[in-house]
Amino acid sequence: MDTTGPLSSDGLVQLLTPSGERIGHEQFDAYASHLTAHDLRAFWRDMTVLRAFDMEATSLQRQGELGLWVQSWGQEAAQIGSGHALREPDFVFPSYREHGVALTRDVDLVEILRIFRGLQHGAWNPADHGFHLYSLVIGTHALHATGYAMAMDRDGLVASGTPAADGAVVAYFGDGATSQGDVSEAMVFAAVNNAPVVFFVQNNQFAISEPATRQSRVPIADRGKGFGIPSVRVDGNDVIASHAVTRWALEHARSGQGPVLIEAFTYRRGAHTTSDDPTRYRSKAQEEYWAERDPIARLDAYLTSTGELTDEFRAQVAAECKALGERTRTTVRSWSKPATATMFDHVYALPHATVEAERAWFERYESSFEDLEAAR
Amino acid sequence: MPTFQQFTMPDAGEGLTEADIITWMVGPGDTVEVNQPIVEIETAKSLVELPCPFDGVVSRLLAQEGETVDVGAPILEVDVDPNGEAPAEPAPSADAATAPAAAPAAAPASPAHDVPAQDAPVPSADAAAGSSSDEGSGAVLVGYGVRAGSAQRRPRNADALEPVGGAQDLGDYPVLAKPPVRKLARDLGVDLTTVTPSGPGGLVTREDVEQHVKATAAQTLATYPGDDQPWLETGTTQGDGRTTRVPVKSVRKRTAEAMVQSAFTAPHVTEFHTVDVTETMNLVAKLKQDRDFQDVRVTPLLIVAKALLLAVRRHPEINAAWDEDAQEIVYKHYVNLGIAASTPRGLVVPNIKDAHRLPLHALAVELQHLTAEARAGKLPPAAMTDGTITITNVGALGIDTGTPILNPGEAAILAFGAVRQQPWVHEGEIKVRWVTQLALSFDHRLVDGELGARVLYDVGRVMEDPAQGLVWA
């Protein structure tokens, strides 16, 4: 759309055009050449399942089953493409919209909804999935990711001499988070410590309602230069390019060459959350422009043109989506409200006097209400 | 059998309490599927389409277009088993939707992809209703749309000892108030510690400060035709401008009747006692620092109340009433401790039920609660009846003492005077000590001077040396 500023399309790495045409790239083609038709079908399947889940969760919020839902609609390629570039030793620090990355890390999508039904702060064991809990505070986890990466380096898990055993960290955040001091601090520390961390910015063009043009005068990737961090801008609606660029960045980090900043230029097709009304700050025309650049439609067009997306496979994935929708509904509706006092359970790893005092106070407070039964 | 499920208005934002029905997309008789858009609503935040949570046939729309509906109220009824045999009977209430038993497991004729609602142990109506009973969230991830004060509060037990919120547990500020309220108080020259808080957890609100100013400010005067002597601005003067007549009603009328009845049926005797209460003041200062008392205001009145309760325990005959009709003296085995309170509506004497059973902290909480409720005019009539003995805190008005008139139906009333620093002989030397006067009026029909003196002496004894309370407790 724009030719200058943060929304410019200059320098965007693209391997698949919006019309579904596979094109080459001097540097990054090599990082996509290993992808077989089977791999691309898996990408298509993941993106399709993710979107179906996203829509189901949105419906559940509208039916009163979830307090809030944060849609990943439109950002499937950036998440699924980059997520599939990760491997076992890697560790991810997500913000709260990374459902697609969670899917690639074998987190059960349905379990994520425990957070959005207000039952738990986190619903999976980060150690089991190499996938940290969602960070609801904007940008703080960029620091956590950097610290974790510095520790991996000190533990000898980077550039160990056995490339297959090396790991790196990926911090996912959005364009809005880049305006937070924490993110700048994280980049300072990552650069001077040569930390094996990839900062993956999904520039979905809006910090809630604030457009990217009010977050930066230049493309966000340009900021990497100031920190001394190599950076790359990629078409975030192109799953193949997103995958290739992330694969390159992870190799860079794992091999001890330090941090990388990736800006995946994409578009949030849904609202910021179910509490938001995007019609207040963006036009129908803009939404339609980006609908034509939809990440799933693009891969669909490519795989259809090459004859690798059969009706049988489509039907199989459609059935999978339907089954996931049903499992999501029945599972979420079956979750009863946990005792409110359980929120004190995991504040510290060990018993803590202050937490115990607060728990005792809270239990007295809760027991002072008349409608104890009704509140169950 | 037809099985009806109701869909209740969800909170489509964070902390919303109501929404307007804009357009129904379905009507009675329409077949609906799970997640099919059925209605467009408008919340404080946005226009939202709601998807149906059930498969079935719409039987009733429970809210009309244009209607504002509370979150948790049913808006749609769906027959989720329309091919059943029994005659259709509409679900009487949302309860039906919450009861899994209302949806007996009929032969599952539906294809596998249909998810009958009876499979859901927690139907949506339950969840939505549950969320509506919680306090609305003021803190939202998207910062608009939640109306201030729209949160619903859960009722608390009458016997809950802690004040609502109890936020004072979490800090050691002597007075809780938001910065703008502090500024208002400073601008108006109001000492916040003297303001009675009405907010959650003992928070002083803007209204409290304004009310305080109104109550303590000198009243505006005006002159009226016929006389140059000023009189209160609010009043209706007589023709010559020299008098104002106000009809006797409400609290003033009841006060007058009670006082006349009491003063002219019970022969009053009043005894006086001046005591050194320095140790009581030290105890009050200590309690104010005490962790367990952070949620309540500690005043010397609390110690007086405790001292009187201890004296009553040693001399239970003082806690009695004269029953003229039966020609009997009624000795009360319980103490409902009355506290005379001056309120904008006049004098009221609410009492703390079974005060003799309360430990010190609970007594302090009840005292604070009682006076706050009295000033707010929120006391239920029951709080004013069945008192057994009363304290009147005339010292709060800076007065040394008085000869209080008995609350009808009681045998004694204690006046607690102002606590002043005065020269006092203490351990053989003249020292500056905190001194107060106590006065006890009693009904001489059933209380002799000796009993009155003993009670008054014991109250003074505890005030002089609160440790004596340990001996008598």
PDB file of C-alpha atoms in Angstrom, chain A residues 102-360:
ATOM      1  CA  ALA A 102       1.799 -23.448  19.936  1.00  0.00           C
ATOM      2  CA  LEU A 103       0.326 -25.876  17.400  1.00  0.00           C
ATOM      3  CA  THR A 104       3.751 -26.510  15.866  1.00  0.00           C
ATOM      4  CA  ARG A 105       5.124 -27.135  19.377  1.00  0.00           C
ATOM      5  CA  ASP A 106       2.528 -29.866  20.003  1.00  0.00           C
ATOM      6  CA  VAL A 107       0.539 -27.856  22.536  1.00  0.00           C
ATOM      7  CA  ASP A 108      -3.109 -29.008  22.517  1.00  0.00           C
ATOM      8  CA  LEU A 109      -4.927 -25.932  21.197  1.00  0.00           C
ATOM      9  CA  VAL A 110      -7.966 -26.668  23.352  1.00  0.00           C
ATOM     10  CA  GLU A 111      -5.857 -26.431  26.500  1.00  0.00           C
ATOM     11  CA  ILE A 112      -4.979 -22.821  25.632  1.00  0.00           C
ATOM     12  CA  LEU A 113      -8.610 -21.919  26.286  1.00  0.00           C
ATOM     13  CA  ARG A 114      -8.191 -22.623  29.991  1.00  0.00           C
ATOM     14  CA  ILE A 115      -6.411 -19.282  30.124  1.00  0.00           C
ATOM     15  CA  PHE A 116      -9.153 -17.475  28.231  1.00  0.00           C
ATOM     16  CA  ARG A 117     -11.896 -19.034  30.359  1.00  0.00           C
ATOM     17  CA  GLY A 118     -10.090 -17.598  33.367  1.00  0.00           C
ATOM     18  CA  LEU A 119      -9.243 -20.964  34.891  1.00  0.00           C
ATOM     19  CA  GLN A 120      -5.447 -20.945  34.810  1.00  0.00           C
ATOM     20  CA  HIS A 121      -2.584 -18.619  34.053  1.00  0.00           C
ATOM     21  CA  GLY A 122      -0.953 -21.227  31.870  1.00  0.00           C
ATOM     22  CA  ALA A 123      -2.171 -24.541  30.621  1.00  0.00           C
ATOM     23  CA  TRP A 124       0.899 -26.474  29.562  1.00  0.00           C
ATOM     24  CA  ASN A 125       4.320 -27.296  30.931  1.00  0.00           C
ATOM     25  CA  PRO A 126       6.789 -25.065  29.038  1.00  0.00           C
ATOM     26  CA  ALA A 127       9.578 -27.592  29.547  1.00  0.00           C
ATOM     27  CA  ASP A 128       7.586 -30.300  27.764  1.00  0.00           C
ATOM     28  CA  HIS A 129       7.046 -28.214  24.649  1.00  0.00           C
ATOM     29  CA  GLY A 130       9.993 -25.794  24.532  1.00  0.00           C
ATOM     30  CA  PHE A 131       7.229 -23.215  24.569  1.00  0.00           C
ATOM     31  CA  HIS A 132       6.935 -20.766  27.445  1.00  0.00           C
ATOM     32  CA  LEU A 133       3.574 -19.653  28.857  1.00  0.00           C
ATOM     33  CA  TYR A 134       1.825 -16.793  27.104  1.00  0.00           C
ATOM     34  CA  SER A 135       2.987 -13.368  28.190  1.00  0.00           C
ATOM     35  CA  LEU A 136       0.055 -10.993  28.562  1.00  0.00           C
ATOM     36  CA  VAL A 137       2.236  -8.040  29.477  1.00  0.00           C
ATOM     37  CA  ILE A 138       3.498  -6.438  26.295  1.00  0.00           C
ATOM     38  CA  GLY A 139       7.166  -6.948  25.507  1.00  0.00           C
ATOM     39  CA  THR A 140       8.437  -8.138  28.909  1.00  0.00           C
ATOM     40  CA  HIS A 141       9.191 -11.585  27.564  1.00  0.00           C
ATOM     41  CA  ALA A 142      11.727 -10.179  25.083  1.00  0.00           C
ATOM     42  CA  LEU A 143      13.943  -9.707  28.135  1.00  0.00           C
ATOM     43  CA  HIS A 144      13.151 -13.165  29.459  1.00  0.00           C
ATOM     44  CA  ALA A 145      13.986 -14.648  26.073  1.00  0.00           C
ATOM     45  CA  THR A 146      17.301 -12.810  25.946  1.00  0.00           C
ATOM     46  CA  GLY A 147      18.222 -13.961  29.429  1.00  0.00           C
ATOM     47  CA  TYR A 148      17.248 -17.523  28.564  1.00  0.00           C
ATOM     48  CA  ALA A 149      19.362 -17.349  25.407  1.00  0.00           C
ATOM     49  CA  MET A 150      22.374 -16.025  27.340  1.00  0.00           C
ATOM     50  CA  ALA A 151      21.965 -18.941  29.737  1.00  0.00           C
ATOM     51  CA  MET A 152      21.788 -21.443  26.869  1.00  0.00           C
ATOM     52  CA  ASP A 153      25.022 -19.999  25.591  1.00  0.00           C
ATOM     53  CA  ARG A 154      26.687 -20.359  29.017  1.00  0.00           C
ATOM     54  CA  ASP A 155      25.340 -23.911  29.294  1.00  0.00           C
ATOM     55  CA  GLY A 156      27.170 -24.797  26.082  1.00  0.00           C
ATOM     56  CA  LEU A 157      23.985 -25.453  24.109  1.00  0.00           C
ATOM     57  CA  VAL A 158      25.048 -23.084  21.314  1.00  0.00           C
ATOM     58  CA  ALA A 159      27.818 -23.655  18.756  1.00  0.00           C
ATOM     59  CA  SER A 160      28.740 -26.820  20.620  1.00  0.00           C
ATOM     60  CA  GLY A 161      30.470 -28.390  17.659  1.00  0.00           C
ATOM     61  CA  THR A 162      27.525 -30.716  17.118  1.00  0.00           C
ATOM     62  CA  PRO A 163      25.164 -28.519  15.028  1.00  0.00           C
ATOM     63  CA  ALA A 164      22.251 -30.904  15.438  1.00  0.00           C
ATOM     64  CA  ALA A 165      22.380 -30.452  19.216  1.00  0.00           C
ATOM     65  CA  ASP A 166      22.530 -26.659  19.166  1.00  0.00           C
ATOM     66  CA  GLY A 167      19.526 -24.605  20.202  1.00  0.00           C
ATOM     67  CA  ALA A 168      18.310 -21.027  20.092  1.00  0.00           C
ATOM     68  CA  VAL A 169      15.482 -18.935  21.481  1.00  0.00           C
ATOM     69  CA  VAL A 170      12.691 -17.207  19.589  1.00  0.00           C
ATOM     70  CA  ALA A 171      10.785 -14.301  21.130  1.00  0.00           C
ATOM     71  CA  TYR A 172       7.483 -13.557  19.393  1.00  0.00           C
ATOM     72  CA  PHE A 173       5.935 -10.125  19.802  1.00  0.00           C
ATOM     73  CA  GLY A 174       4.083  -7.528  17.764  1.00  0.00           C
ATOM     74  CA  ASP A 175       4.686  -4.119  16.287  1.00  0.00           C
ATOM     75  CA  GLY A 176       3.189  -2.449  19.351  1.00  0.00           C
ATOM     76  CA  ALA A 177       5.687  -4.170  21.639  1.00  0.00           C
ATOM     77  CA  THR A 178       8.585  -2.608  19.728  1.00  0.00           C
ATOM     78  CA  SER A 179       7.552   0.724  21.275  1.00  0.00           C
ATOM     79  CA  GLN A 180       8.084  -0.721  24.749  1.00  0.00           C
ATOM     80  CA  GLY A 181      11.357  -0.009  26.514  1.00  0.00           C
ATOM     81  CA  ASP A 182      11.714  -3.672  27.439  1.00  0.00           C
ATOM     82  CA  VAL A 183      12.121  -4.693  23.802  1.00  0.00           C
ATOM     83  CA  SER A 184      14.870  -2.140  23.190  1.00  0.00           C
ATOM     84  CA  GLU A 185      16.636  -3.242  26.360  1.00  0.00           C
ATOM     85  CA  ALA A 186      16.389  -6.855  25.266  1.00  0.00           C
ATOM     86  CA  MET A 187      17.998  -6.012  21.928  1.00  0.00           C
ATOM     87  CA  VAL A 188      20.813  -4.118  23.631  1.00  0.00           C
ATOM     88  CA  PHE A 189      21.577  -7.084  25.873  1.00  0.00           C
ATOM     89  CA  ALA A 190      21.174  -9.627  23.107  1.00  0.00           C
ATOM     90  CA  ALA A 191      23.548  -7.741  20.808  1.00  0.00           C
ATOM     91  CA  VAL A 192      26.357  -7.081  23.260  1.00  0.00           C
ATOM     92  CA  ASN A 193      26.143 -10.605  24.698  1.00  0.00           C
ATOM     93  CA  ASN A 194      25.869 -12.225  21.281  1.00  0.00           C
ATOM     94  CA  ALA A 195      22.842 -14.089  22.641  1.00  0.00           C
ATOM     95  CA  PRO A 196      21.318 -16.829  20.459  1.00  0.00           C
ATOM     96  CA  VAL A 197      17.889 -15.206  20.241  1.00  0.00           C
ATOM     97  CA  VAL A 198      15.650 -14.485  17.253  1.00  0.00           C
ATOM     98  CA  PHE A 199      13.293 -11.555  17.720  1.00  0.00           C
ATOM     99  CA  PHE A 200      10.298 -12.413  15.563  1.00  0.00           C
ATOM    100  CA  VAL A 201       8.054  -9.379  15.143  1.00  0.00           C
ATOM    101  CA  GLN A 202       4.678 -10.001  13.613  1.00  0.00           C
ATOM    102  CA  ASN A 203       3.919  -6.534  12.317  1.00  0.00           C
ATOM    103  CA  ASN A 204       0.145  -6.895  12.059  1.00  0.00           C
ATOM    104  CA  GLN A 205      -0.066  -3.124  11.593  1.00  0.00           C
ATOM    105  CA  PHE A 206      -1.991  -2.308  14.751  1.00  0.00           C
ATOM    106  CA  ALA A 207      -1.110  -1.899  18.420  1.00  0.00           C
ATOM    107  CA  ILE A 208      -4.750  -2.453  19.373  1.00  0.00           C
ATOM    108  CA  SER A 209      -6.045   0.615  17.500  1.00  0.00           C
ATOM    109  CA  GLU A 210      -2.784   2.502  17.051  1.00  0.00           C
ATOM    110  CA  PRO A 211      -1.467   2.038  13.510  1.00  0.00           C
ATOM    111  CA  ALA A 212       2.142   1.042  12.823  1.00  0.00           C
ATOM    112  CA  THR A 213       2.657   4.470  11.265  1.00  0.00           C
ATOM    113  CA  ARG A 214       2.398   5.862  14.781  1.00  0.00           C
ATOM    114  CA  GLN A 215       4.899   3.338  16.136  1.00  0.00           C
ATOM    115  CA  SER A 216       7.767   4.004  13.767  1.00  0.00           C
ATOM    116  CA  ARG A 217       8.965   6.199  10.899  1.00  0.00           C
ATOM    117  CA  VAL A 218      10.881   3.355   9.294  1.00  0.00           C
ATOM    118  CA  PRO A 219      10.211  -0.326   8.746  1.00  0.00           C
ATOM    119  CA  ILE A 220      10.617  -2.054  12.121  1.00  0.00           C
ATOM    120  CA  ALA A 221      13.368  -4.294  10.730  1.00  0.00           C
ATOM    121  CA  ASP A 222      15.471  -1.178  10.126  1.00  0.00           C
ATOM    122  CA  ARG A 223      15.843  -0.776  13.870  1.00  0.00           C
ATOM    123  CA  GLY A 224      18.090  -3.827  14.003  1.00  0.00           C
ATOM    124  CA  LYS A 225      20.936  -1.843  12.451  1.00  0.00           C
ATOM    125  CA  GLY A 226      20.998   0.573  15.366  1.00  0.00           C
ATOM    126  CA  PHE A 227      21.469  -2.302  17.809  1.00  0.00           C
ATOM    127  CA  GLY A 228      23.955  -4.064  15.552  1.00  0.00           C
ATOM    128  CA  ILE A 229      21.544  -6.921  14.973  1.00  0.00           C
ATOM    129  CA  PRO A 230      21.185  -8.411  11.478  1.00  0.00           C
ATOM    130  CA  SER A 231      17.598  -8.061  10.386  1.00  0.00           C
ATOM    131  CA  VAL A 232      15.291  -9.152   7.604  1.00  0.00           C
ATOM    132  CA  ARG A 233      11.824  -8.158   6.449  1.00  0.00           C
ATOM    133  CA  VAL A 234       9.647 -10.967   5.236  1.00  0.00           C
ATOM    134  CA  ASP A 235       6.178 -11.177   3.766  1.00  0.00           C
ATOM    135  CA  GLY A 236       4.410 -12.582   6.825  1.00  0.00           C
ATOM    136  CA  ASN A 237       1.505 -13.835   4.725  1.00  0.00           C
ATOM    137  CA  ASP A 238       3.891 -16.064   2.778  1.00  0.00           C
ATOM    138  CA  VAL A 239       4.300 -19.261   4.743  1.00  0.00           C
ATOM    139  CA  ILE A 240       7.245 -20.481   2.671  1.00  0.00           C
ATOM    140  CA  ALA A 241       9.226 -17.246   3.028  1.00  0.00           C
ATOM    141  CA  SER A 242       8.395 -16.995   6.735  1.00  0.00           C
ATOM    142  CA  HIS A 243       9.705 -20.511   7.161  1.00  0.00           C
ATOM    143  CA  ALA A 244      12.869 -19.943   5.116  1.00  0.00           C
ATOM    144  CA  VAL A 245      13.810 -16.700   6.832  1.00  0.00           C
ATOM    145  CA  THR A 246      13.291 -18.174  10.305  1.00  0.00           C
ATOM    146  CA  ARG A 247      15.308 -21.230   9.389  1.00  0.00           C
ATOM    147  CA  TRP A 248      18.166 -18.996   8.314  1.00  0.00           C
ATOM    148  CA  ALA A 249      17.898 -16.879  11.485  1.00  0.00           C
ATOM    149  CA  LEU A 250      17.887 -19.945  13.750  1.00  0.00           C
ATOM    150  CA  GLU A 251      20.980 -21.364  12.075  1.00  0.00           C
ATOM    151  CA  HIS A 252      22.636 -17.990  12.537  1.00  0.00           C
ATOM    152  CA  ALA A 253      21.789 -17.947  16.256  1.00  0.00           C
ATOM    153  CA  ARG A 254      22.463 -21.624  16.979  1.00  0.00           C
ATOM    154  CA  SER A 255      25.890 -21.419  15.380  1.00  0.00           C
ATOM    155  CA  GLY A 256      26.987 -18.687  17.800  1.00  0.00           C
ATOM    156  CA  GLN A 257      26.681 -15.687  15.478  1.00  0.00           C
ATOM    157  CA  GLY A 258      24.261 -13.857  17.760  1.00  0.00           C
ATOM    158  CA  PRO A 259      20.762 -12.417  17.564  1.00  0.00           C
ATOM    159  CA  VAL A 260      18.560 -11.752  14.529  1.00  0.00           C
ATOM    160  CA  LEU A 261      15.554  -9.479  14.095  1.00  0.00           C
ATOM    161  CA  ILE A 262      12.814 -10.695  11.755  1.00  0.00           C
ATOM    162  CA  GLU A 263       9.935  -8.451  10.822  1.00  0.00           C
ATOM    163  CA  ALA A 264       7.105 -10.496   9.371  1.00  0.00           C
ATOM    164  CA  PHE A 265       4.860  -7.991   7.649  1.00  0.00           C
ATOM    165  CA  THR A 266       1.296  -9.257   7.969  1.00  0.00           C
ATOM    166  CA  TYR A 267      -2.220  -8.133   8.794  1.00  0.00           C
ATOM    167  CA  ARG A 268      -4.487  -8.919  11.702  1.00  0.00           C
ATOM    168  CA  ARG A 269      -7.750  -9.783   9.968  1.00  0.00           C
ATOM    169  CA  GLY A 270      -9.760 -10.019  13.170  1.00  0.00           C
ATOM    170  CA  ALA A 271     -10.170  -7.660  16.082  1.00  0.00           C
ATOM    171  CA  HIS A 272      -7.389  -7.111  18.601  1.00  0.00           C
ATOM    172  CA  THR A 273      -9.459  -9.220  20.997  1.00  0.00           C
ATOM    173  CA  THR A 274     -13.142 -10.035  21.303  1.00  0.00           C
ATOM    174  CA  SER A 275     -13.422  -6.845  23.379  1.00  0.00           C
ATOM    175  CA  ASP A 276     -12.283  -4.698  20.483  1.00  0.00           C
ATOM    176  CA  ASP A 277     -14.170  -3.142  17.576  1.00  0.00           C
ATOM    177  CA  PRO A 278     -11.768  -2.602  14.654  1.00  0.00           C
ATOM    178  CA  THR A 279     -14.376  -0.767  12.563  1.00  0.00           C
ATOM    179  CA  ARG A 280     -13.640   2.229  14.773  1.00  0.00           C
ATOM    180  CA  TYR A 281     -10.136   2.638  13.416  1.00  0.00           C
ATOM    181  CA  ARG A 282      -9.829   0.979  10.025  1.00  0.00           C
ATOM    182  CA  SER A 283     -11.715   0.889   6.771  1.00  0.00           C
ATOM    183  CA  LYS A 284     -13.613  -1.834   5.002  1.00  0.00           C
ATOM    184  CA  ALA A 285     -11.459  -1.173   1.919  1.00  0.00           C
ATOM    185  CA  GLN A 286      -8.298  -1.890   3.868  1.00  0.00           C
ATOM    186  CA  GLU A 287      -9.741  -5.141   5.223  1.00  0.00           C
ATOM    187  CA  GLU A 288     -10.703  -6.213   1.710  1.00  0.00           C
ATOM    188  CA  TYR A 289      -7.236  -5.364   0.378  1.00  0.00           C
ATOM    189  CA  TRP A 290      -5.687  -7.684   2.913  1.00  0.00           C
ATOM    190  CA  ALA A 291      -8.330 -10.381   2.482  1.00  0.00           C
ATOM    191  CA  GLU A 292      -7.025 -10.705  -1.071  1.00  0.00           C
ATOM    192  CA  ARG A 293      -3.570 -11.346   0.385  1.00  0.00           C
ATOM    193  CA  ASP A 294      -4.797 -14.021   2.772  1.00  0.00           C
ATOM    194  CA  PRO A 295      -2.039 -16.473   3.716  1.00  0.00           C
ATOM    195  CA  ILE A 296      -4.101 -19.652   3.388  1.00  0.00           C
ATOM    196  CA  ALA A 297      -5.641 -18.698   0.044  1.00  0.00           C
ATOM    197  CA  ARG A 298      -2.162 -18.076  -1.312  1.00  0.00           C
ATOM    198  CA  LEU A 299      -0.773 -21.500  -0.431  1.00  0.00           C
ATOM    199  CA  ASP A 300      -4.064 -23.078  -1.477  1.00  0.00           C
ATOM    200  CA  ALA A 301      -3.727 -21.492  -4.923  1.00  0.00           C
ATOM    201  CA  TYR A 302      -0.153 -22.691  -5.288  1.00  0.00           C
ATOM    202  CA  LEU A 303      -0.830 -26.267  -4.189  1.00  0.00           C
ATOM    203  CA  THR A 304      -3.960 -26.436  -6.329  1.00  0.00           C
ATOM    204  CA  SER A 305      -2.035 -25.253  -9.381  1.00  0.00           C
ATOM    205  CA  THR A 306       0.598 -27.943  -8.847  1.00  0.00           C
ATOM    206  CA  GLY A 307      -2.102 -30.563  -8.270  1.00  0.00           C
ATOM    207  CA  GLU A 308      -0.854 -31.442  -4.817  1.00  0.00           C
ATOM    208  CA  LEU A 309      -3.994 -30.482  -2.927  1.00  0.00           C
ATOM    209  CA  THR A 310      -6.490 -33.251  -3.626  1.00  0.00           C
ATOM    210  CA  ASP A 311     -10.179 -33.201  -2.790  1.00  0.00           C
ATOM    211  CA  GLU A 312      -9.551 -36.208  -0.614  1.00  0.00           C
ATOM    212  CA  PHE A 313      -6.959 -34.309   1.447  1.00  0.00           C
ATOM    213  CA  ARG A 314      -9.248 -31.295   1.720  1.00  0.00           C
ATOM    214  CA  ALA A 315     -12.082 -33.494   2.972  1.00  0.00           C
ATOM    215  CA  GLN A 316      -9.772 -35.140   5.464  1.00  0.00           C
ATOM    216  CA  VAL A 317      -8.657 -31.781   6.883  1.00  0.00           C
ATOM    217  CA  ALA A 318     -12.238 -30.477   6.883  1.00  0.00           C
ATOM    218  CA  ALA A 319     -13.276 -33.476   8.980  1.00  0.00           C
ATOM    219  CA  GLU A 320     -10.360 -32.865  11.281  1.00  0.00           C
ATOM    220  CA  CYS A 321     -11.423 -29.223  11.706  1.00  0.00           C
ATOM    221  CA  LYS A 322     -14.994 -30.277  12.451  1.00  0.00           C
ATOM    222  CA  ALA A 323     -13.885 -32.833  15.015  1.00  0.00           C
ATOM    223  CA  LEU A 324     -11.605 -30.286  16.654  1.00  0.00           C
ATOM    224  CA  GLY A 325     -14.495 -27.807  16.800  1.00  0.00           C
ATOM    225  CA  GLU A 326     -16.705 -30.358  18.514  1.00  0.00           C
ATOM    226  CA  ARG A 327     -13.977 -31.411  20.921  1.00  0.00           C
ATOM    227  CA  THR A 328     -13.297 -27.759  21.688  1.00  0.00           C
ATOM    228  CA  ARG A 329     -16.978 -27.045  22.442  1.00  0.00           C
ATOM    229  CA  THR A 330     -17.593 -30.057  24.607  1.00  0.00           C
ATOM    230  CA  THR A 331     -14.290 -29.773  26.444  1.00  0.00           C
ATOM    231  CA  VAL A 332     -14.633 -26.077  27.215  1.00  0.00           C
ATOM    232  CA  ARG A 333     -18.226 -26.484  28.378  1.00  0.00           C
ATOM    233  CA  SER A 334     -17.207 -29.336  30.652  1.00  0.00           C
ATOM    234  CA  TRP A 335     -14.646 -27.253  32.532  1.00  0.00           C
ATOM    235  CA  SER A 336     -15.998 -26.275  35.920  1.00  0.00           C
ATOM    236  CA  LYS A 337     -14.799 -23.295  37.855  1.00  0.00           C
ATOM    237  CA  PRO A 338     -11.767 -24.108  39.982  1.00  0.00           C
ATOM    238  CA  ALA A 339     -11.597 -22.935  43.574  1.00  0.00           C
ATOM    239  CA  THR A 340     -10.588 -19.296  43.302  1.00  0.00           C
ATOM    240  CA  ALA A 341      -7.929 -19.793  45.962  1.00  0.00           C
ATOM    241  CA  THR A 342      -5.965 -21.976  43.537  1.00  0.00           C
ATOM    242  CA  MET A 343      -4.623 -18.763  42.017  1.00  0.00           C
ATOM    243  CA  PHE A 344      -2.216 -18.655  44.947  1.00  0.00           C
ATOM    244  CA  ASP A 345      -0.860 -22.114  44.150  1.00  0.00           C
ATOM    245  CA  HIS A 346       1.913 -21.332  41.698  1.00  0.00           C
ATOM    246  CA  VAL A 347       3.085 -17.852  42.639  1.00  0.00           C
ATOM    247  CA  TYR A 348       6.331 -19.277  44.018  1.00  0.00           C
ATOM    248  CA  ALA A 349       7.851 -22.701  43.614  1.00  0.00           C
ATOM    249  CA  LEU A 350       8.163 -23.065  47.390  1.00  0.00           C
ATOM    250  CA  PRO A 351       5.761 -22.058  50.182  1.00  0.00           C
ATOM    251  CA  HIS A 352       5.935 -18.351  50.859  1.00  0.00           C
ATOM    252  CA  ALA A 353       4.722 -16.570  54.015  1.00  0.00           C
ATOM    253  CA  THR A 354       3.292 -13.544  52.220  1.00  0.00           C
ATOM    254  CA  VAL A 355       1.370 -15.657  49.744  1.00  0.00           C
ATOM    255  CA  GLU A 356       0.045 -17.830  52.564  1.00  0.00           C
ATOM    256  CA  ALA A 357      -1.116 -14.739  54.467  1.00  0.00           C
ATOM    257  CA  GLU A 358      -2.829 -13.419  51.365  1.00  0.00           C
ATOM    258  CA  ARG A 359      -4.436 -16.782  50.696  1.00  0.00           C
ATOM    259  CA  ALA A 360      -5.764 -16.905  54.268  1.00  0.00           C
TER     260      ALA A 360
END
